PDB file of C-alpha atoms and ligand atoms in Angstrom:
ATOM      1  CA  MET W  13      11.035 -18.201 -17.525  1.00 33.00           C
ATOM      2  CA  PRO W  14       7.930 -20.271 -16.751  1.00 37.00           C
ATOM      3  CA  LYS W  15       4.671 -18.684 -17.724  1.00 44.00           C
ATOM      4  CA  LEU W  16       3.366 -16.791 -14.754  1.00 50.00           C
ATOM      5  CA  SER W  17      -0.249 -16.612 -13.832  1.00 54.00           C
ATOM      6  CA  LEU W  18      -2.254 -15.462 -10.878  1.00 58.00           C
ATOM      7  CA  GLU W  19      -3.017 -19.139 -10.200  1.00 55.00           C
ATOM      8  CA  CYS W  20       0.665 -19.886  -9.657  1.00 53.00           C
ATOM      9  CA  ALA W  21       0.878 -17.160  -7.033  1.00 55.00           C
ATOM     10  CA  PHE W  22       0.016 -19.016  -3.847  1.00 56.00           C
ATOM     11  CA  ALA W  23      -3.614 -18.351  -3.076  1.00 58.00           C
ATOM     12  CA  HIS W  24      -4.606 -18.345   0.550  1.00 59.00           C
ATOM     13  CA  GLU W  25      -7.478 -20.623   1.373  1.00 55.00           C
ATOM     14  CA  ASN W  26      -9.432 -17.424   1.884  1.00 63.00           C
ATOM     15  CA  GLU W  27     -10.529 -16.415  -1.555  1.00 72.00           C
ATOM     16  CA  GLY W  28      -8.929 -13.327  -3.006  1.00 85.00           C
ATOM     17  CA  ILE W  29      -5.655 -13.295  -1.026  1.00 87.00           C
ATOM     18  CA  TYR W  30      -2.553 -13.989  -3.113  1.00 87.00           C
ATOM     19  CA  ALA W  31       0.978 -14.232  -1.776  1.00 84.00           C
ATOM     20  CA  THR W  32       3.561 -12.033  -3.437  1.00 89.00           C
ATOM     21  CA  LEU W  33       6.432 -13.820  -5.184  1.00 88.00           C
ATOM     22  CA  ASN W  34       9.081 -11.799  -3.344  1.00 88.00           C
ATOM     23  CA  GLY W  35       7.981 -12.359   0.254  1.00 82.00           C
ATOM     24  CA  MET W  36       6.443  -8.876   0.584  1.00 86.00           C
ATOM     25  CA  GLY W  37       3.045  -9.688   1.968  1.00 84.00           C
ATOM     26  CA  PHE W  38      -0.115 -10.407   0.040  1.00 88.00           C
ATOM     27  CA  SER W  39      -2.056  -8.896  -2.810  1.00 91.00           C
ATOM     28  CA  TYR W  40      -5.725  -8.497  -2.060  1.00 92.00           C
ATOM     29  CA  GLN W  41      -8.653  -8.716  -4.427  1.00 93.00           C
ATOM     30  CA  ASP W  42     -10.596  -6.623  -1.897  1.00 94.00           C
ATOM     31  CA  ILE W  43      -9.048  -3.230  -2.618  1.00 97.00           C
ATOM     32  CA  THR W  44     -10.966  -1.679   0.298  1.00 97.00           C
ATOM     33  CA  ILE W  45     -13.123   1.408   0.393  1.00 98.00           C
ATOM     34  CA  ILE W  46      -9.971   3.490  -0.178  1.00 98.00           C
ATOM     35  CA  GLY W  47      -9.095   1.533  -3.325  1.00 98.00           C
ATOM     36  CA  GLU W  48     -12.640   1.920  -4.616  1.00 98.00           C
ATOM     37  CA  ALA W  49     -12.414   5.689  -4.021  1.00 98.00           C
ATOM     38  CA  PHE W  50      -9.116   5.718  -5.976  1.00 98.00           C
ATOM     39  CA  VAL W  51     -10.742   3.843  -8.880  1.00 98.00           C
ATOM     40  CA  GLU W  52     -13.652   6.255  -8.986  1.00 98.00           C
ATOM     41  CA  TRP W  53     -11.327   9.271  -8.843  1.00 98.00           C
ATOM     42  CA  ALA W  54      -9.000   7.784 -11.493  1.00 98.00           C
ATOM     43  CA  GLY W  55     -11.842   7.205 -13.935  1.00 97.00           C
ATOM     44  CA  ALA W  56     -12.773  10.881 -13.880  1.00 98.00           C
ATOM     45  CA  GLN W  57      -9.263  12.291 -14.483  1.00 98.00           C
ATOM     46  CA  GLU W  58      -7.474  13.278 -17.678  1.00 96.00           C
ATOM     47  CA  LYS W  59      -3.914  12.923 -16.402  1.00 97.00           C
ATOM     48  CA  PRO W  60      -2.523   9.497 -15.490  1.00 98.00           C
ATOM     49  CA  VAL W  61      -2.742   7.871 -12.101  1.00 98.00           C
ATOM     50  CA  LEU W  62      -0.029   5.796 -10.425  1.00 98.00           C
ATOM     51  CA  ASP W  63      -0.439   2.550  -8.467  1.00 98.00           C
ATOM     52  CA  ILE W  64       2.674   2.083  -6.296  1.00 98.00           C
ATOM     53  CA  GLY W  65       3.383  -1.544  -5.342  1.00 98.00           C
ATOM     54  CA  ALA W  66       0.583  -2.656  -7.643  1.00 98.00           C
ATOM     55  CA  ALA W  67       1.488  -6.380  -7.442  1.00 96.00           C
ATOM     56  CA  TYR W  68      -1.057  -8.307  -9.540  1.00 95.00           C
ATOM     57  CA  GLY W  69      -3.004  -5.150 -10.264  1.00 96.00           C
ATOM     58  CA  PHE W  70      -6.406  -5.584  -8.667  1.00 96.00           C
ATOM     59  CA  ALA W  71      -6.840  -1.812  -8.285  1.00 98.00           C
ATOM     60  CA  ALA W  72      -4.978  -0.919 -11.500  1.00 98.00           C
ATOM     61  CA  LEU W  73      -7.265  -3.152 -13.576  1.00 97.00           C
ATOM     62  CA  LYS W  74     -10.387  -1.617 -12.076  1.00 98.00           C
ATOM     63  CA  ALA W  75      -9.060   1.878 -12.796  1.00 98.00           C
ATOM     64  CA  LEU W  76      -8.301   0.889 -16.404  1.00 98.00           C
ATOM     65  CA  GLN W  77     -11.848  -0.420 -16.747  1.00 98.00           C
ATOM     66  CA  ARG W  78     -13.064   3.028 -15.666  1.00 98.00           C
ATOM     67  CA  GLY W  79     -11.081   4.589 -18.505  1.00 97.00           C
ATOM     68  CA  ALA W  80      -8.080   5.851 -16.537  1.00 98.00           C
ATOM     69  CA  CYS W  81      -4.492   5.941 -17.851  1.00 98.00           C
ATOM     70  CA  VAL W  82      -2.703   3.862 -15.248  1.00 98.00           C
ATOM     71  CA  ILE W  83       0.990   3.603 -14.436  1.00 98.00           C
ATOM     72  CA  ALA W  84       1.564   0.424 -12.447  1.00 98.00           C
ATOM     73  CA  ASN W  85       4.762   0.252 -10.412  1.00 98.00           C
ATOM     74  CA  ASP W  86       6.271  -2.638  -8.500  1.00 98.00           C
ATOM     75  CA  LEU W  87       9.751  -3.667  -7.554  1.00 96.00           C
ATOM     76  CA  SER W  88       8.981  -7.166  -8.825  1.00 96.00           C
ATOM     77  CA  PRO W  89       8.974  -7.527 -12.635  1.00 96.00           C
ATOM     78  CA  GLN W  90       7.255 -10.902 -12.179  1.00 95.00           C
ATOM     79  CA  HIS W  91       4.289  -9.264 -10.448  1.00 95.00           C
ATOM     80  CA  LEU W  92       3.921  -6.770 -13.272  1.00 97.00           C
ATOM     81  CA  GLU W  93       4.191  -9.556 -15.829  1.00 95.00           C
ATOM     82  CA  ILE W  94       1.245 -11.295 -14.189  1.00 94.00           C
ATOM     83  CA  LEU W  95      -0.587  -7.980 -14.293  1.00 95.00           C
ATOM     84  CA  THR W  96       0.010  -7.603 -18.046  1.00 95.00           C
ATOM     85  CA  GLN W  97      -1.287 -11.133 -18.621  1.00 92.00           C
ATOM     86  CA  ARG W  98      -4.493 -10.110 -16.904  1.00 92.00           C
ATOM     87  CA  VAL W  99      -5.141  -7.003 -19.007  1.00 95.00           C
ATOM     88  CA  THR W 100      -7.482  -7.409 -21.935  1.00 95.00           C
ATOM     89  CA  SER W 101      -6.230  -6.071 -25.284  1.00 96.00           C
ATOM     90  CA  ASP W 102      -8.774  -3.248 -25.345  1.00 97.00           C
ATOM     91  CA  LEU W 103      -7.443  -1.902 -22.027  1.00 97.00           C
ATOM     92  CA  ALA W 104      -3.727  -2.528 -22.641  1.00 97.00           C
ATOM     93  CA  PRO W 105      -3.038   0.852 -24.330  1.00 97.00           C
ATOM     94  CA  GLY W 106      -4.025   2.609 -21.086  1.00 98.00           C
ATOM     95  CA  LEU W 107      -1.421   0.767 -19.013  1.00 98.00           C
ATOM     96  CA  THR W 108       2.225   1.732 -18.479  1.00 98.00           C
ATOM     97  CA  LEU W 109       4.533  -0.417 -16.368  1.00 98.00           C
ATOM     98  CA  LYS W 110       7.358   0.917 -14.213  1.00 98.00           C
ATOM     99  CA  VAL W 111       9.548  -1.606 -12.460  1.00 98.00           C
ATOM    100  CA  GLY W 112      11.565  -0.103  -9.629  1.00 98.00           C
ATOM    101  CA  ARG W 113      11.918   0.530  -5.938  1.00 98.00           C
ATOM    102  CA  PHE W 114       9.842   3.443  -4.698  1.00 98.00           C
ATOM    103  CA  PRO W 115      10.908   6.107  -3.848  1.00 98.00           C
ATOM    104  CA  GLU W 116      14.530   5.731  -4.944  1.00 97.00           C
ATOM    105  CA  GLN W 117      14.043   4.367  -8.465  1.00 98.00           C
ATOM    106  CA  LEU W 118      10.833   6.081  -9.475  1.00 98.00           C
ATOM    107  CA  ASP W 119      10.581   9.547 -11.018  1.00 98.00           C
ATOM    108  CA  PHE W 120       7.918  11.569 -12.792  1.00 98.00           C
ATOM    109  CA  PRO W 121       7.716  15.212 -13.852  1.00 98.00           C
ATOM    110  CA  GLU W 122       6.314  17.660 -11.342  1.00 98.00           C
ATOM    111  CA  ALA W 123       2.507  17.978 -11.396  1.00 98.00           C
ATOM    112  CA  SER W 124       2.082  15.177 -13.934  1.00 98.00           C
ATOM    113  CA  LEU W 125      -0.216  12.768 -12.036  1.00 98.00           C
ATOM    114  CA  SER W 126      -3.816  13.233 -10.955  1.00 98.00           C
ATOM    115  CA  GLY W 127      -3.902  10.474  -8.375  1.00 98.00           C
ATOM    116  CA  ILE W 128      -1.671   7.985  -6.584  1.00 98.00           C
ATOM    117  CA  PHE W 129      -2.630   4.744  -4.854  1.00 98.00           C
ATOM    118  CA  ALA W 130      -0.207   3.189  -2.368  1.00 98.00           C
ATOM    119  CA  SER W 131      -1.808   0.150  -0.819  1.00 98.00           C
ATOM    120  CA  ASN W 132       0.064  -2.043   1.618  1.00 96.00           C
ATOM    121  CA  VAL W 133       3.415  -0.675   0.529  1.00 96.00           C
ATOM    122  CA  LEU W 134       4.329   2.364   2.674  1.00 95.00           C
ATOM    123  CA  HIS W 135       4.729   0.095   5.705  1.00 88.00           C
ATOM    124  CA  PHE W 136       7.799  -1.418   4.013  1.00 91.00           C
ATOM    125  CA  LEU W 137       9.577   1.962   4.053  1.00 93.00           C
ATOM    126  CA  ARG W 138      11.975   3.194   6.725  1.00 90.00           C
ATOM    127  CA  PRO W 139      11.475   6.786   7.951  1.00 92.00           C
ATOM    128  CA  ARG W 140      14.208   8.176   5.685  1.00 92.00           C
ATOM    129  CA  GLN W 141      12.579   6.575   2.646  1.00 94.00           C
ATOM    130  CA  LEU W 142       9.140   7.665   3.780  1.00 95.00           C
ATOM    131  CA  LYS W 143      10.243  11.312   3.843  1.00 95.00           C
ATOM    132  CA  GLU W 144      11.496  11.050   0.263  1.00 97.00           C
ATOM    133  CA  ALA W 145       8.335   9.137  -0.670  1.00 98.00           C
ATOM    134  CA  LEU W 146       6.039  11.887   0.586  1.00 98.00           C
ATOM    135  CA  GLN W 147       8.104  14.622  -1.058  1.00 98.00           C
ATOM    136  CA  LYS W 148       7.927  12.765  -4.383  1.00 98.00           C
ATOM    137  CA  ILE W 149       4.201  12.046  -4.125  1.00 98.00           C
ATOM    138  CA  HIS W 150       3.598  15.725  -3.359  1.00 98.00           C
ATOM    139  CA  SER W 151       5.735  16.875  -6.270  1.00 98.00           C
ATOM    140  CA  TRP W 152       4.253  14.438  -8.833  1.00 98.00           C
ATOM    141  CA  LEU W 153       0.623  15.285  -8.043  1.00 98.00           C
ATOM    142  CA  LEU W 154      -1.188  18.087  -9.777  1.00 98.00           C
ATOM    143  CA  PRO W 155      -2.504  20.754  -7.414  1.00 98.00           C
ATOM    144  CA  GLY W 156      -5.805  19.255  -6.225  1.00 98.00           C
ATOM    145  CA  GLY W 157      -4.539  15.737  -7.008  1.00 98.00           C
ATOM    146  CA  LYS W 158      -5.166  13.020  -4.459  1.00 98.00           C
ATOM    147  CA  VAL W 159      -3.208  10.258  -2.785  1.00 98.00           C
ATOM    148  CA  PHE W 160      -5.011   7.164  -1.524  1.00 98.00           C
ATOM    149  CA  VAL W 161      -3.201   5.086   1.087  1.00 98.00           C
ATOM    150  CA  VAL W 162      -3.770   1.793   2.893  1.00 98.00           C
ATOM    151  CA  VAL W 163      -1.230   0.686   5.504  1.00 97.00           C
ATOM    152  CA  MET W 164      -0.894  -2.052   8.067  1.00 93.00           C
ATOM    153  CA  SER W 165      -1.761  -1.091  11.642  1.00 95.00           C
ATOM    154  CA  PRO W 166      -0.314  -2.742  14.747  1.00 93.00           C
ATOM    155  CA  TYR W 167      -3.782  -4.153  15.473  1.00 94.00           C
ATOM    156  CA  ILE W 168      -3.419  -7.506  13.733  1.00 89.00           C
ATOM    157  CA  GLU W 169      -4.081 -10.690  15.701  1.00 86.00           C
ATOM    158  CA  CYS W 170      -1.070 -12.716  14.606  1.00 81.00           C
ATOM    159  CA  LEU W 171       1.219  -9.716  15.185  1.00 81.00           C
ATOM    160  CA  LYS W 172      -0.357  -8.565  18.424  1.00 82.00           C
ATOM    161  CA  LEU W 173       2.934  -8.544  20.332  1.00 83.00           C
ATOM    162  CA  VAL W 174       3.631  -5.441  18.254  1.00 86.00           C
ATOM    163  CA  ILE W 175       0.861  -3.499  20.033  1.00 91.00           C
ATOM    164  CA  PRO W 176       2.591  -2.888  23.397  1.00 90.00           C
ATOM    165  CA  VAL W 177       5.855  -1.997  21.628  1.00 89.00           C
ATOM    166  CA  PHE W 178       4.013   0.440  19.376  1.00 93.00           C
ATOM    167  CA  GLU W 179       2.121   2.021  22.272  1.00 94.00           C
ATOM    168  CA  ALA W 180       5.248   2.294  24.420  1.00 94.00           C
ATOM    169  CA  GLN W 181       7.199   3.955  21.584  1.00 92.00           C
ATOM    170  CA  LYS W 182       4.297   6.301  20.903  1.00 94.00           C
ATOM    171  CA  GLY W 183       3.856   7.101  24.608  1.00 94.00           C
ATOM    172  CA  GLY W 184       7.587   7.851  24.788  1.00 94.00           C
ATOM    173  CA  GLY W 185       7.149  10.506  22.097  1.00 93.00           C
ATOM    174  CA  ALA W 186       8.833   8.611  19.237  1.00 93.00           C
ATOM    175  CA  LYS W 187       8.310  10.338  15.910  1.00 91.00           C
ATOM    176  CA  TRP W 188       8.007   6.962  14.156  1.00 93.00           C
ATOM    177  CA  PRO W 189       6.505   4.697  16.823  1.00 94.00           C
ATOM    178  CA  GLY W 190       5.658   1.971  14.331  1.00 93.00           C
ATOM    179  CA  VAL W 191       9.223   1.170  13.295  1.00 91.00           C
ATOM    180  CA  MET W 192      10.506  -1.988  14.925  1.00 83.00           C
ATOM    181  CA  PRO W 193      12.617  -4.999  14.098  1.00 78.00           C
ATOM    182  CA  SER W 194      10.576  -8.133  13.430  1.00 69.00           C
ATOM    183  CA  SER W 195      12.824  -9.925  15.924  1.00 65.00           C
ATOM    184  CA  ARG W 196      11.118  -8.001  18.773  1.00 63.00           C
ATOM    185  CA  PHE W 197       8.070 -10.164  18.413  1.00 62.00           C
ATOM    186  CA  LYS W 198       7.247 -13.584  17.140  1.00 60.00           C
ATOM    187  CA  PRO W 199       4.477 -13.561  14.605  1.00 58.00           C
ATOM    188  CA  SER W 200       2.605 -16.776  14.264  1.00 57.00           C
ATOM    189  CA  GLY W 201       1.666 -18.729  11.176  1.00 58.00           C
ATOM    190  CA  GLU W 202       2.447 -18.116   7.527  1.00 56.00           C
ATOM    191  CA  ILE W 203       2.595 -14.321   7.919  1.00 58.00           C
ATOM    192  CA  GLN W 204       6.126 -14.572   9.358  1.00 57.00           C
ATOM    193  CA  VAL W 205       7.445 -15.626   5.951  1.00 55.00           C
ATOM    194  CA  PHE W 206       6.197 -12.365   4.541  1.00 62.00           C
ATOM    195  CA  LEU W 207       7.742  -9.945   6.999  1.00 67.00           C
ATOM    196  CA  PRO W 208      10.894  -7.946   6.306  1.00 71.00           C
ATOM    197  CA  GLU W 209      13.605  -7.430   8.941  1.00 73.00           C
ATOM    198  CA  LYS W 210      11.906  -4.201  10.052  1.00 77.00           C
ATOM    199  CA  ILE W 211       8.254  -3.344   9.883  1.00 82.00           C
ATOM    200  CA  HIS W 212       6.645   0.076  10.008  1.00 90.00           C
ATOM    201  CA  VAL W 213       3.068   0.051  11.218  1.00 93.00           C
ATOM    202  CA  PHE W 214       0.819   3.098  11.632  1.00 96.00           C
ATOM    203  CA  ASP W 215      -2.172   4.139  13.640  1.00 96.00           C
ATOM    204  CA  LYS W 216      -4.551   6.850  12.479  1.00 97.00           C
ATOM    205  CA  ILE W 217      -2.864   9.614  14.460  1.00 96.00           C
ATOM    206  CA  THR W 218       0.631   8.849  13.174  1.00 96.00           C
ATOM    207  CA  LEU W 219      -0.412   8.511   9.533  1.00 97.00           C
ATOM    208  CA  GLU W 220      -2.393  11.749   9.624  1.00 97.00           C
ATOM    209  CA  ARG W 221       0.488  13.636  11.250  1.00 96.00           C
ATOM    210  CA  VAL W 222       2.964  12.439   8.636  1.00 95.00           C
ATOM    211  CA  PHE W 223       0.816  13.531   5.691  1.00 98.00           C
ATOM    212  CA  LYS W 224      -0.005  16.912   7.267  1.00 98.00           C
ATOM    213  CA  GLU W 225       3.690  17.510   7.853  1.00 97.00           C
ATOM    214  CA  TYR W 226       4.294  17.122   4.110  1.00 97.00           C
ATOM    215  CA  ASP W 227       1.643  19.699   3.186  1.00 97.00           C
ATOM    216  CA  PHE W 228      -1.281  17.441   2.356  1.00 98.00           C
ATOM    217  CA  ILE W 229      -4.876  18.227   3.261  1.00 98.00           C
ATOM    218  CA  ILE W 230      -6.492  15.210   4.899  1.00 98.00           C
ATOM    219  CA  ASP W 231      -9.797  14.462   3.166  1.00 98.00           C
ATOM    220  CA  HIS W 232     -10.522  11.244   4.994  1.00 98.00           C
ATOM    221  CA  ILE W 233      -8.886   8.839   7.431  1.00 98.00           C
ATOM    222  CA  GLU W 234     -10.275   5.692   9.010  1.00 98.00           C
ATOM    223  CA  TYR W 235      -9.469   2.276  10.350  1.00 98.00           C
ATOM    224  CA  ILE W 236     -10.478  -0.466   7.946  1.00 98.00           C
ATOM    225  CA  SER W 237     -11.681  -3.825   9.163  1.00 96.00           C
ATOM    226  CA  ARG W 238     -10.716  -6.850   7.083  1.00 93.00           C
ATOM    227  CA  PRO W 239     -13.560  -9.348   7.401  1.00 89.00           C
ATOM    228  CA  ASN W 240     -12.197 -11.307   4.425  1.00 86.00           C
ATOM    229  CA  TRP W 241      -8.878 -11.943   6.129  1.00 87.00           C
ATOM    230  CA  PRO W 242      -8.269 -15.284   7.870  1.00 84.00           C
ATOM    231  CA  VAL W 243      -9.627 -15.165  11.421  1.00 85.00           C
ATOM    232  CA  GLU W 244      -6.138 -15.591  12.855  1.00 83.00           C
ATOM    233  CA  TRP W 245      -5.173 -12.230  11.319  1.00 85.00           C
ATOM    234  CA  GLN W 246      -8.286 -10.307  12.369  1.00 89.00           C
ATOM    235  CA  TYR W 247      -8.072  -8.293  15.584  1.00 92.00           C
ATOM    236  CA  ASP W 248     -10.741  -5.691  16.392  1.00 94.00           C
ATOM    237  CA  GLY W 249     -11.657  -4.015  13.124  1.00 94.00           C
ATOM    238  CA  ARG W 250      -8.587  -1.738  13.045  1.00 96.00           C
ATOM    239  CA  GLU W 251      -6.346  -4.026  10.978  1.00 95.00           C
ATOM    240  CA  SER W 252      -5.566  -1.424   8.302  1.00 96.00           C
ATOM    241  CA  VAL W 253      -5.533   2.359   8.197  1.00 98.00           C
ATOM    242  CA  GLY W 254      -6.907   4.116   5.119  1.00 98.00           C
ATOM    243  CA  LEU W 255      -6.249   7.719   4.163  1.00 98.00           C
ATOM    244  CA  ILE W 256      -7.218  10.038   1.320  1.00 98.00           C
ATOM    245  CA  ALA W 257      -5.317  13.322   1.120  1.00 98.00           C
ATOM    246  CA  SER W 258      -5.078  16.167  -1.389  1.00 98.00           C
ATOM    247  CA  LYS W 259      -2.273  18.382  -2.588  1.00 98.00           C
ATOM    248  CA  PRO W 260      -3.427  21.983  -2.042  1.00 97.00           C
ATOM    249  CA  PHE W 261      -4.186  24.183  -5.056  1.00 96.00           C
TER     250      PHE W 261
HETATM  251  C1  SAM C  21       1.704  -6.320   0.346  1.00 97.84           C
HETATM  252  S1  SAM C  21       1.814  -6.235  -1.406  1.00 97.84           S
HETATM  253  C2  SAM C  21       0.443  -5.183  -1.762  1.00 97.84           C
HETATM  254  C3  SAM C  21      -0.086  -5.307  -3.139  1.00 97.84           C
HETATM  255  C4  SAM C  21      -1.280  -4.430  -3.474  1.00 97.84           C
HETATM  256  N1  SAM C  21      -0.923  -3.039  -3.511  1.00 97.84           N
HETATM  257  C5  SAM C  21      -2.384  -4.666  -2.473  1.00 97.84           C
HETATM  258  O1  SAM C  21      -2.635  -3.815  -1.632  1.00 97.84           O
HETATM  259  O2  SAM C  21      -3.015  -5.723  -2.530  1.00 97.84           O
HETATM  260  C6  SAM C  21       3.207  -5.143  -1.583  1.00 97.84           C
HETATM  261  C7  SAM C  21       3.660  -4.979  -3.017  1.00 97.84           C
HETATM  262  O3  SAM C  21       4.500  -3.835  -3.078  1.00 97.84           O
HETATM  263  C8  SAM C  21       5.717  -4.158  -3.713  1.00 97.84           C
HETATM  264  N2  SAM C  21       6.728  -3.312  -3.072  1.00 97.84           N
HETATM  265  C9  SAM C  21       7.215  -3.421  -1.817  1.00 97.84           C
HETATM  266  N3  SAM C  21       8.084  -2.422  -1.562  1.00 97.84           N
HETATM  267  C10 SAM C  21       8.130  -1.662  -2.693  1.00 97.84           C
HETATM  268  C11 SAM C  21       8.840  -0.488  -3.059  1.00 97.84           C
HETATM  269  N4  SAM C  21       9.679   0.106  -2.199  1.00 97.84           N
HETATM  270  N5  SAM C  21       8.654   0.007  -4.300  1.00 97.84           N
HETATM  271  C12 SAM C  21       7.817  -0.592  -5.186  1.00 97.84           C
HETATM  272  N6  SAM C  21       7.105  -1.711  -4.883  1.00 97.84           N
HETATM  273  C13 SAM C  21       7.258  -2.232  -3.661  1.00 97.84           C
HETATM  274  C14 SAM C  21       5.916  -5.629  -3.508  1.00 97.84           C
HETATM  275  O4  SAM C  21       6.727  -6.207  -4.515  1.00 97.84           O
HETATM  276  C15 SAM C  21       4.473  -6.140  -3.546  1.00 97.84           C
HETATM  277  O5  SAM C  21       4.077  -6.444  -4.853  1.00 97.84           O
END
């Protein structure tokens, strides 16, 4: 296998945006305000934290630097190999890798994790998988543990044909208004290469409802603007949704 490095992952002309090697979107150096909150939380915990869909590990590395024990998961072994190449030897003992598809191929003992970060990954899950995902996250967290989530909203310029479909499905009372086949719209530019057959976007209301339904307390939810994204992706400052939620004691 050729030696992998972050440099060989296609870097967007905008600094800090790296294409995944398996066509599943991009890995962002800007881990957002939600990622920074995860890193701060992780550094203060005794039990390990989990980064689901960690890709090249921008958040995982920051958490390791804060002294956290980090389990980095991804379905791509190549992404995790790049991550290991980026870890300095002093931090390596704190890192555990878990290759596998979440939620199906990932398991941890009940109440064994203090925090979980899932950034730009839940929007790849179908509703059935999302139910299992939330049950597993809830089970793995300690009481009082926190989950930190960033997901794609429909409010992205190059995907804006999604917006009326999303709003119509939501207005019609759909439980999962953000699920739609990519063929229902025609994204422009390079982003189309990185879209699966079905996407699952969320607005604030839908994401909050889903987490409440699975017995989480919502600590914080907000739209996140992405000023570092290419202009042709930026819409109106609601490009991502960020959530922090706790498992009750
Ligand atoms: C869009 S990238 C996001 C990377 C990083 N979390 C971030 O926010 O910059 C999605 C990553 O999640 C991984 N992924 C997608 N679906 C997954 C799943 N069901 N289980 C585990 N990893 C998954 C992909 O391989 C990819 O590395």
